[in-house]
Amino acid sequence: MKFIRVRTLVLALVSTLLLASFADAQITSARSNSNTATPEIAKAQDAVNAVLAESGKSFKDGIVAFVGDRRSEAGSKFNKSVEVFLYSTMNIQKDQRLQSCYNQLIETVYRIEFPSDSQLPQVRGLAATCNWDIDPALADSVAKLARPAAKMATGNGETVAATAGSQIAVSKSGFNDQTFEPSPLDELSKLELTADEQQVDDNPIAQQQYQYIQNAVANKSLGFSFQVHPMIQQFINYYRGRGRTTMEVGLYRSGMFMRMARRIFREEGVPENVAWLGQVESAWKPSAVSSAAASGLWQFIPGTGSRFGLQRTAYVDERNSFEQATRASARYLKFLANRYNGNWELAMAAYNSGEGNVDRAIRRAGVANFWVAFPYLPQETRNYVPNILATILIANNPNQYGFGHIRPAPSLIYDQIRVPASTSLGLLAQAADTSVQYLRYLNPHLRSNVTPPMPYVVNVPAGKSNEVVALFRRLPASKISNTNLANSSAGESWQSISNRTGVSVAELTAANPGMKSPRGKVFVPVRGNNVDTIVYSRPAASSVIPSGSKVRIVKAKAGDTVEKIAVREKADPSDVAKYNGLLPSSVLSAGREIKIPSK
C-alpha cells in the first residue's frame, strides 16, 4: 500500500460533548417580563462573552503565527483557543452561541492542520459565528496556505500542482515536528538488485538455500503455499549483504508486535506467517509513513483503512493503532486471498498496489499467477512479494541465513480499559502512575491528549487497569474534564494538599465525598478558565531543605509557573519544584509564596 509522507502532529482537539453542568454558569432560555435582564442572566451572558473573547484572542494569535509559518506556535495557540471552552466549566451544549462557536472552531482548526481541496478552513464563517474581529485578508491567507495542491513555479514561468507527497506538502502539513519515520516501502520501490545478489546458480551457498526454499514449500511448513522462484533467493542474498542491517532491525523490533499479530491473524483465519508482511511494510514502526499517504504498522491509506473499519477523525487515526490496524490488515488480506482463490502471492501484490492493478495484470497475462503477471505489475510490487517471502523464510530459520544472533525485543504488553468520553490523558496518566508521553506511545492512534467524545478503549501500562478503573468509578462523568489527581502521603491533611495545589479545603473535600482524610490518590478540581492544566503530583523526595541552604521567598505573578519563576530567579526549576512540593510545570496563582533555595 502507498501513502504520502506527512509530518503531522496530532491535533490537540477536545470533545464536543462536555457534560459538566454548573447552575451559576448555565444560560437560561427564559425571558424576563421586563425589558431589563435579571442580574443572573446578565452575569451568565457576561461569562459567555468572556469565554468567546478569550478563545477568539488565542485563535487570532494562532492564525497570525500560521500565516507567519510559525507552526509550532500556531498549534499551541489553537490548542489554547479550544481549551478555553473545556476549562470554562460551562455546559456548552446548553448555550447556542457557545455550541455553534465551539463546534465550528474544532472543524476549522482540523481543516487547517489536515488540509483538503474540497474542504478548506472557513475562517470567515467561524469569525462571523463567534463574533470575532478577524481581518478578512488574514482569513483568506489561511485558506490559501492550507490548500494542499499548492502551486510551484517552474523554470519556464509555468506552474504545476505540487503532489501530496512533494516536499512542499510535507513541510506544510501539521503544526509541530512530530517524529514520523519513513516506511521501508519508499526505498523498496527504488531497490535494484545487484548482479551478485541476482546470482543463484553459480553460488554454492545460495544454491543450498534455494534448495531449502523448495523443501519448505513442498513440506508446507510455512502454513501456506507459494511458487518457488529464484527472485526469492535473490532477496535473501540482498538481506545477507547490504540489506543486513534492515533485516536485523526488523527481526529485533518484531518481538514487540509479532505475538499480537500472530494471534490476530490466527483468529481471522489468515496464515500466521503472512503477518511478516508487517516487517516489509513498516519495519514494525507504528509511526512509519510512506510517500504515498500510508501510515502505521500495516501502512493503510485512508480509503482502504476506512473500508476495513479504521476510524480517521479529528480525534483518532486508527491506522496507527496496534490491534485495530492489525485486525484490519488480516481481514483485508483474507478478502484478497478469497478474491484470488487462495493465491497468497496475488493477495500480497494487491495489498501493495490495489486490486485494480493486479486484476489488470492478470487480464494481460491471461492467468491468475503472480510470476506470469509479473511483467505487468508496478515495479514496487514486483519487488514487494519476493521480499516478503524472503523475509518469512529468514524469520522462520534465522540460523540458516546468518541471523541466529538476533534476539527479538520483548513483547509490548499493556492493559486495555474503556474510559469515559473526552478523558484527559493527563488525568489518565496520573491515575496509572505514568506519563502522558508513555500513554501516547501506547496509543499512537490518538491525535491529541484527549480521548474521543464517546467512551473509548485505550491502552494503559500493564497491571494498572484495575486501579485506573476503580478511580474512574469514583469520578462522575460530568467532572472528567475538570479534575486532576494528587498523590497523598500517610498522615497528610486536606490543608497540606490545599497548600500545594492552591485549591481550598472545601473544594477538595467536596470533590472527594466520604473521604475524611486524604488517602491514596485524591481528586483535585480545576478552577474556571484555567487554560493551562495543572498537573499535581507529590514528589517522591522530601521537600525538606538541606542544611546549609539559604532560602528566599518570592511571590508568583499571574500566569507564572514554577519553571518561569526559577528561570527569573536564576535557580534550577527541578530544585524549586522539589522544595515547594510541586512540578516545574505547575501553574501558580498570583501572590502565592514560593521558596527559592540557594547555596
PDB file of N, CA, C and O in Angstrom, residues 459-494:
ATOM      1  N   ASN A 459      -5.088   1.907  25.686  1.00  0.00           N
ATOM      2  CA  ASN A 459      -4.064   1.051  26.278  1.00  0.00           C
ATOM      3  C   ASN A 459      -3.412   1.780  27.446  1.00  0.00           C
ATOM      4  O   ASN A 459      -3.050   2.954  27.328  1.00  0.00           O
ATOM      5  N   VAL A 460      -3.257   1.082  28.568  1.00  0.00           N
ATOM      6  CA  VAL A 460      -2.587   1.640  29.745  1.00  0.00           C
ATOM      7  C   VAL A 460      -1.491   0.669  30.170  1.00  0.00           C
ATOM      8  O   VAL A 460      -1.497  -0.501  29.767  1.00  0.00           O
ATOM      9  N   PRO A 461      -0.527   1.117  30.962  1.00  0.00           N
ATOM     10  CA  PRO A 461       0.550   0.219  31.377  1.00  0.00           C
ATOM     11  C   PRO A 461       0.027  -1.069  31.999  1.00  0.00           C
ATOM     12  O   PRO A 461      -0.989  -1.073  32.702  1.00  0.00           O
ATOM     13  N   ALA A 462       0.711  -2.157  31.729  1.00  0.00           N
ATOM     14  CA  ALA A 462       0.288  -3.468  32.229  1.00  0.00           C
ATOM     15  C   ALA A 462       0.190  -3.452  33.748  1.00  0.00           C
ATOM     16  O   ALA A 462       1.039  -2.890  34.445  1.00  0.00           O
ATOM     17  N   GLY A 463      -0.883  -4.060  34.255  1.00  0.00           N
ATOM     18  CA  GLY A 463      -1.083  -4.162  35.691  1.00  0.00           C
ATOM     19  C   GLY A 463      -1.780  -2.984  36.332  1.00  0.00           C
ATOM     20  O   GLY A 463      -2.021  -2.978  37.540  1.00  0.00           O
ATOM     21  N   LYS A 464      -2.124  -1.956  35.536  1.00  0.00           N
ATOM     22  CA  LYS A 464      -2.729  -0.747  36.092  1.00  0.00           C
ATOM     23  C   LYS A 464      -4.231  -0.643  35.835  1.00  0.00           C
ATOM     24  O   LYS A 464      -4.873   0.284  36.319  1.00  0.00           O
ATOM     25  N   SER A 465      -4.791  -1.569  35.087  1.00  0.00           N
ATOM     26  CA  SER A 465      -6.187  -1.407  34.671  1.00  0.00           C
ATOM     27  C   SER A 465      -7.146  -1.371  35.856  1.00  0.00           C
ATOM     28  O   SER A 465      -8.043  -0.517  35.904  1.00  0.00           O
ATOM     29  N   ASN A 466      -7.000  -2.280  36.814  1.00  0.00           N
ATOM     30  CA  ASN A 466      -7.936  -2.324  37.940  1.00  0.00           C
ATOM     31  C   ASN A 466      -7.896  -1.033  38.752  1.00  0.00           C
ATOM     32  O   ASN A 466      -8.936  -0.488  39.145  1.00  0.00           O
ATOM     33  N   GLU A 467      -6.695  -0.534  38.983  1.00  0.00           N
ATOM     34  CA  GLU A 467      -6.545   0.695  39.759  1.00  0.00           C
ATOM     35  C   GLU A 467      -7.174   1.886  39.045  1.00  0.00           C
ATOM     36  O   GLU A 467      -7.866   2.707  39.659  1.00  0.00           O
ATOM     37  N   VAL A 468      -6.950   1.975  37.735  1.00  0.00           N
ATOM     38  CA  VAL A 468      -7.490   3.101  36.972  1.00  0.00           C
ATOM     39  C   VAL A 468      -9.009   3.035  36.906  1.00  0.00           C
ATOM     40  O   VAL A 468      -9.702   4.031  37.102  1.00  0.00           O
ATOM     41  N   VAL A 469      -9.531   1.837  36.649  1.00  0.00           N
ATOM     42  CA  VAL A 469     -10.988   1.672  36.578  1.00  0.00           C
ATOM     43  C   VAL A 469     -11.633   2.041  37.914  1.00  0.00           C
ATOM     44  O   VAL A 469     -12.674   2.706  37.952  1.00  0.00           O
ATOM     45  N   ALA A 470     -11.020   1.632  39.013  1.00  0.00           N
ATOM     46  CA  ALA A 470     -11.570   1.951  40.333  1.00  0.00           C
ATOM     47  C   ALA A 470     -11.615   3.458  40.559  1.00  0.00           C
ATOM     48  O   ALA A 470     -12.589   3.991  41.116  1.00  0.00           O
ATOM     49  N   LEU A 471     -10.594   4.171  40.112  1.00  0.00           N
ATOM     50  CA  LEU A 471     -10.584   5.628  40.258  1.00  0.00           C
ATOM     51  C   LEU A 471     -11.680   6.281  39.437  1.00  0.00           C
ATOM     52  O   LEU A 471     -12.392   7.177  39.912  1.00  0.00           O
ATOM     53  N   PHE A 472     -11.841   5.831  38.203  1.00  0.00           N
ATOM     54  CA  PHE A 472     -12.850   6.449  37.344  1.00  0.00           C
ATOM     55  C   PHE A 472     -14.265   6.142  37.823  1.00  0.00           C
ATOM     56  O   PHE A 472     -15.191   6.912  37.565  1.00  0.00           O
ATOM     57  N   ARG A 473     -14.453   5.041  38.513  1.00  0.00           N
ATOM     58  CA  ARG A 473     -15.777   4.749  39.072  1.00  0.00           C
ATOM     59  C   ARG A 473     -16.142   5.735  40.175  1.00  0.00           C
ATOM     60  O   ARG A 473     -17.314   5.967  40.443  1.00  0.00           O
ATOM     61  N   ARG A 474     -15.142   6.292  40.819  1.00  0.00           N
ATOM     62  CA  ARG A 474     -15.386   7.277  41.869  1.00  0.00           C
ATOM     63  C   ARG A 474     -15.651   8.666  41.314  1.00  0.00           C
ATOM     64  O   ARG A 474     -16.160   9.538  42.014  1.00  0.00           O
ATOM     65  N   LEU A 475     -15.274   8.898  40.058  1.00  0.00           N
ATOM     66  CA  LEU A 475     -15.337  10.242  39.482  1.00  0.00           C
ATOM     67  C   LEU A 475     -16.541  10.381  38.553  1.00  0.00           C
ATOM     68  O   LEU A 475     -16.641   9.669  37.553  1.00  0.00           O
ATOM     69  N   PRO A 476     -17.473  11.280  38.854  1.00  0.00           N
ATOM     70  CA  PRO A 476     -18.634  11.475  37.962  1.00  0.00           C
ATOM     71  C   PRO A 476     -18.182  11.892  36.568  1.00  0.00           C
ATOM     72  O   PRO A 476     -17.217  12.649  36.407  1.00  0.00           O
ATOM     73  N   ALA A 477     -18.876  11.398  35.563  1.00  0.00           N
ATOM     74  CA  ALA A 477     -18.515  11.708  34.172  1.00  0.00           C
ATOM     75  C   ALA A 477     -18.536  13.208  33.913  1.00  0.00           C
ATOM     76  O   ALA A 477     -17.761  13.723  33.107  1.00  0.00           O
ATOM     77  N   SER A 478     -19.407  13.942  34.611  1.00  0.00           N
ATOM     78  CA  SER A 478     -19.523  15.380  34.391  1.00  0.00           C
ATOM     79  C   SER A 478     -18.287  16.142  34.851  1.00  0.00           C
ATOM     80  O   SER A 478     -18.104  17.307  34.510  1.00  0.00           O
ATOM     81  N   LYS A 479     -17.413  15.489  35.628  1.00  0.00           N
ATOM     82  CA  LYS A 479     -16.238  16.181  36.154  1.00  0.00           C
ATOM     83  C   LYS A 479     -14.934  15.689  35.531  1.00  0.00           C
ATOM     84  O   LYS A 479     -13.853  16.093  35.950  1.00  0.00           O
ATOM     85  N   ILE A 480     -15.052  14.813  34.536  1.00  0.00           N
ATOM     86  CA  ILE A 480     -13.854  14.268  33.892  1.00  0.00           C
ATOM     87  C   ILE A 480     -12.967  15.375  33.342  1.00  0.00           C
ATOM     88  O   ILE A 480     -11.738  15.330  33.445  1.00  0.00           O
ATOM     89  N   SER A 481     -13.580  16.395  32.745  1.00  0.00           N
ATOM     90  CA  SER A 481     -12.808  17.427  32.047  1.00  0.00           C
ATOM     91  C   SER A 481     -12.147  18.427  32.988  1.00  0.00           C
ATOM     92  O   SER A 481     -11.298  19.197  32.561  1.00  0.00           O
ATOM     93  N   ASN A 482     -12.561  18.444  34.253  1.00  0.00           N
ATOM     94  CA  ASN A 482     -12.092  19.497  35.149  1.00  0.00           C
ATOM     95  C   ASN A 482     -11.543  18.947  36.458  1.00  0.00           C
ATOM     96  O   ASN A 482     -11.735  19.535  37.517  1.00  0.00           O
ATOM     97  N   THR A 483     -10.865  17.826  36.374  1.00  0.00           N
ATOM     98  CA  THR A 483     -10.322  17.201  37.579  1.00  0.00           C
ATOM     99  C   THR A 483      -8.912  16.694  37.323  1.00  0.00           C
ATOM    100  O   THR A 483      -8.623  16.166  36.253  1.00  0.00           O
ATOM    101  N   ASN A 484      -8.060  16.889  38.323  1.00  0.00           N
ATOM    102  CA  ASN A 484      -6.737  16.285  38.321  1.00  0.00           C
ATOM    103  C   ASN A 484      -6.608  15.407  39.556  1.00  0.00           C
ATOM    104  O   ASN A 484      -7.535  15.331  40.374  1.00  0.00           O
ATOM    105  N   LEU A 485      -5.482  14.750  39.680  1.00  0.00           N
ATOM    106  CA  LEU A 485      -5.230  13.874  40.824  1.00  0.00           C
ATOM    107  C   LEU A 485      -4.003  14.349  41.579  1.00  0.00           C
ATOM    108  O   LEU A 485      -3.080  14.910  40.994  1.00  0.00           O
ATOM    109  N   ALA A 486      -4.004  14.099  42.877  1.00  0.00           N
ATOM    110  CA  ALA A 486      -2.818  14.325  43.693  1.00  0.00           C
ATOM    111  C   ALA A 486      -2.569  13.074  44.516  1.00  0.00           C
ATOM    112  O   ALA A 486      -3.511  12.448  45.017  1.00  0.00           O
ATOM    113  N   ASN A 487      -1.315  12.697  44.648  1.00  0.00           N
ATOM    114  CA  ASN A 487      -0.944  11.568  45.492  1.00  0.00           C
ATOM    115  C   ASN A 487      -0.756  12.064  46.917  1.00  0.00           C
ATOM    116  O   ASN A 487       0.040  12.974  47.152  1.00  0.00           O
ATOM    117  N   SER A 488      -1.483  11.490  47.854  1.00  0.00           N
ATOM    118  CA  SER A 488      -1.357  11.903  49.253  1.00  0.00           C
ATOM    119  C   SER A 488      -0.406  10.972  49.985  1.00  0.00           C
ATOM    120  O   SER A 488      -0.254   9.801  49.629  1.00  0.00           O
ATOM    121  N   SER A 489       0.229  11.515  51.004  1.00  0.00           N
ATOM    122  CA  SER A 489       1.130  10.731  51.842  1.00  0.00           C
ATOM    123  C   SER A 489       0.424  10.336  53.123  1.00  0.00           C
ATOM    124  O   SER A 489      -0.553  10.976  53.548  1.00  0.00           O
ATOM    125  N   ALA A 490       0.919   9.281  53.766  1.00  0.00           N
ATOM    126  CA  ALA A 490       0.317   8.819  55.016  1.00  0.00           C
ATOM    127  C   ALA A 490       0.351   9.944  56.046  1.00  0.00           C
ATOM    128  O   ALA A 490       1.388  10.589  56.260  1.00  0.00           O
ATOM    129  N   GLY A 491      -0.793  10.189  56.682  1.00  0.00           N
ATOM    130  CA  GLY A 491      -0.882  11.208  57.722  1.00  0.00           C
ATOM    131  C   GLY A 491      -1.063  12.619  57.209  1.00  0.00           C
ATOM    132  O   GLY A 491      -1.147  13.566  57.990  1.00  0.00           O
ATOM    133  N   GLU A 492      -1.144  12.795  55.890  1.00  0.00           N
ATOM    134  CA  GLU A 492      -1.291  14.131  55.328  1.00  0.00           C
ATOM    135  C   GLU A 492      -2.710  14.635  55.536  1.00  0.00           C
ATOM    136  O   GLU A 492      -3.677  13.865  55.579  1.00  0.00           O
ATOM    137  N   SER A 493      -2.857  15.951  55.655  1.00  0.00           N
ATOM    138  CA  SER A 493      -4.170  16.558  55.875  1.00  0.00           C
ATOM    139  C   SER A 493      -4.658  17.227  54.599  1.00  0.00           C
ATOM    140  O   SER A 493      -3.886  17.474  53.663  1.00  0.00           O
ATOM    141  N   TRP A 494      -5.966  17.539  54.586  1.00  0.00           N
ATOM    142  CA  TRP A 494      -6.509  18.263  53.452  1.00  0.00           C
ATOM    143  C   TRP A 494      -5.863  19.635  53.325  1.00  0.00           C
ATOM    144  O   TRP A 494      -5.680  20.160  52.229  1.00  0.00           O
TER     145      TRP A 494
END
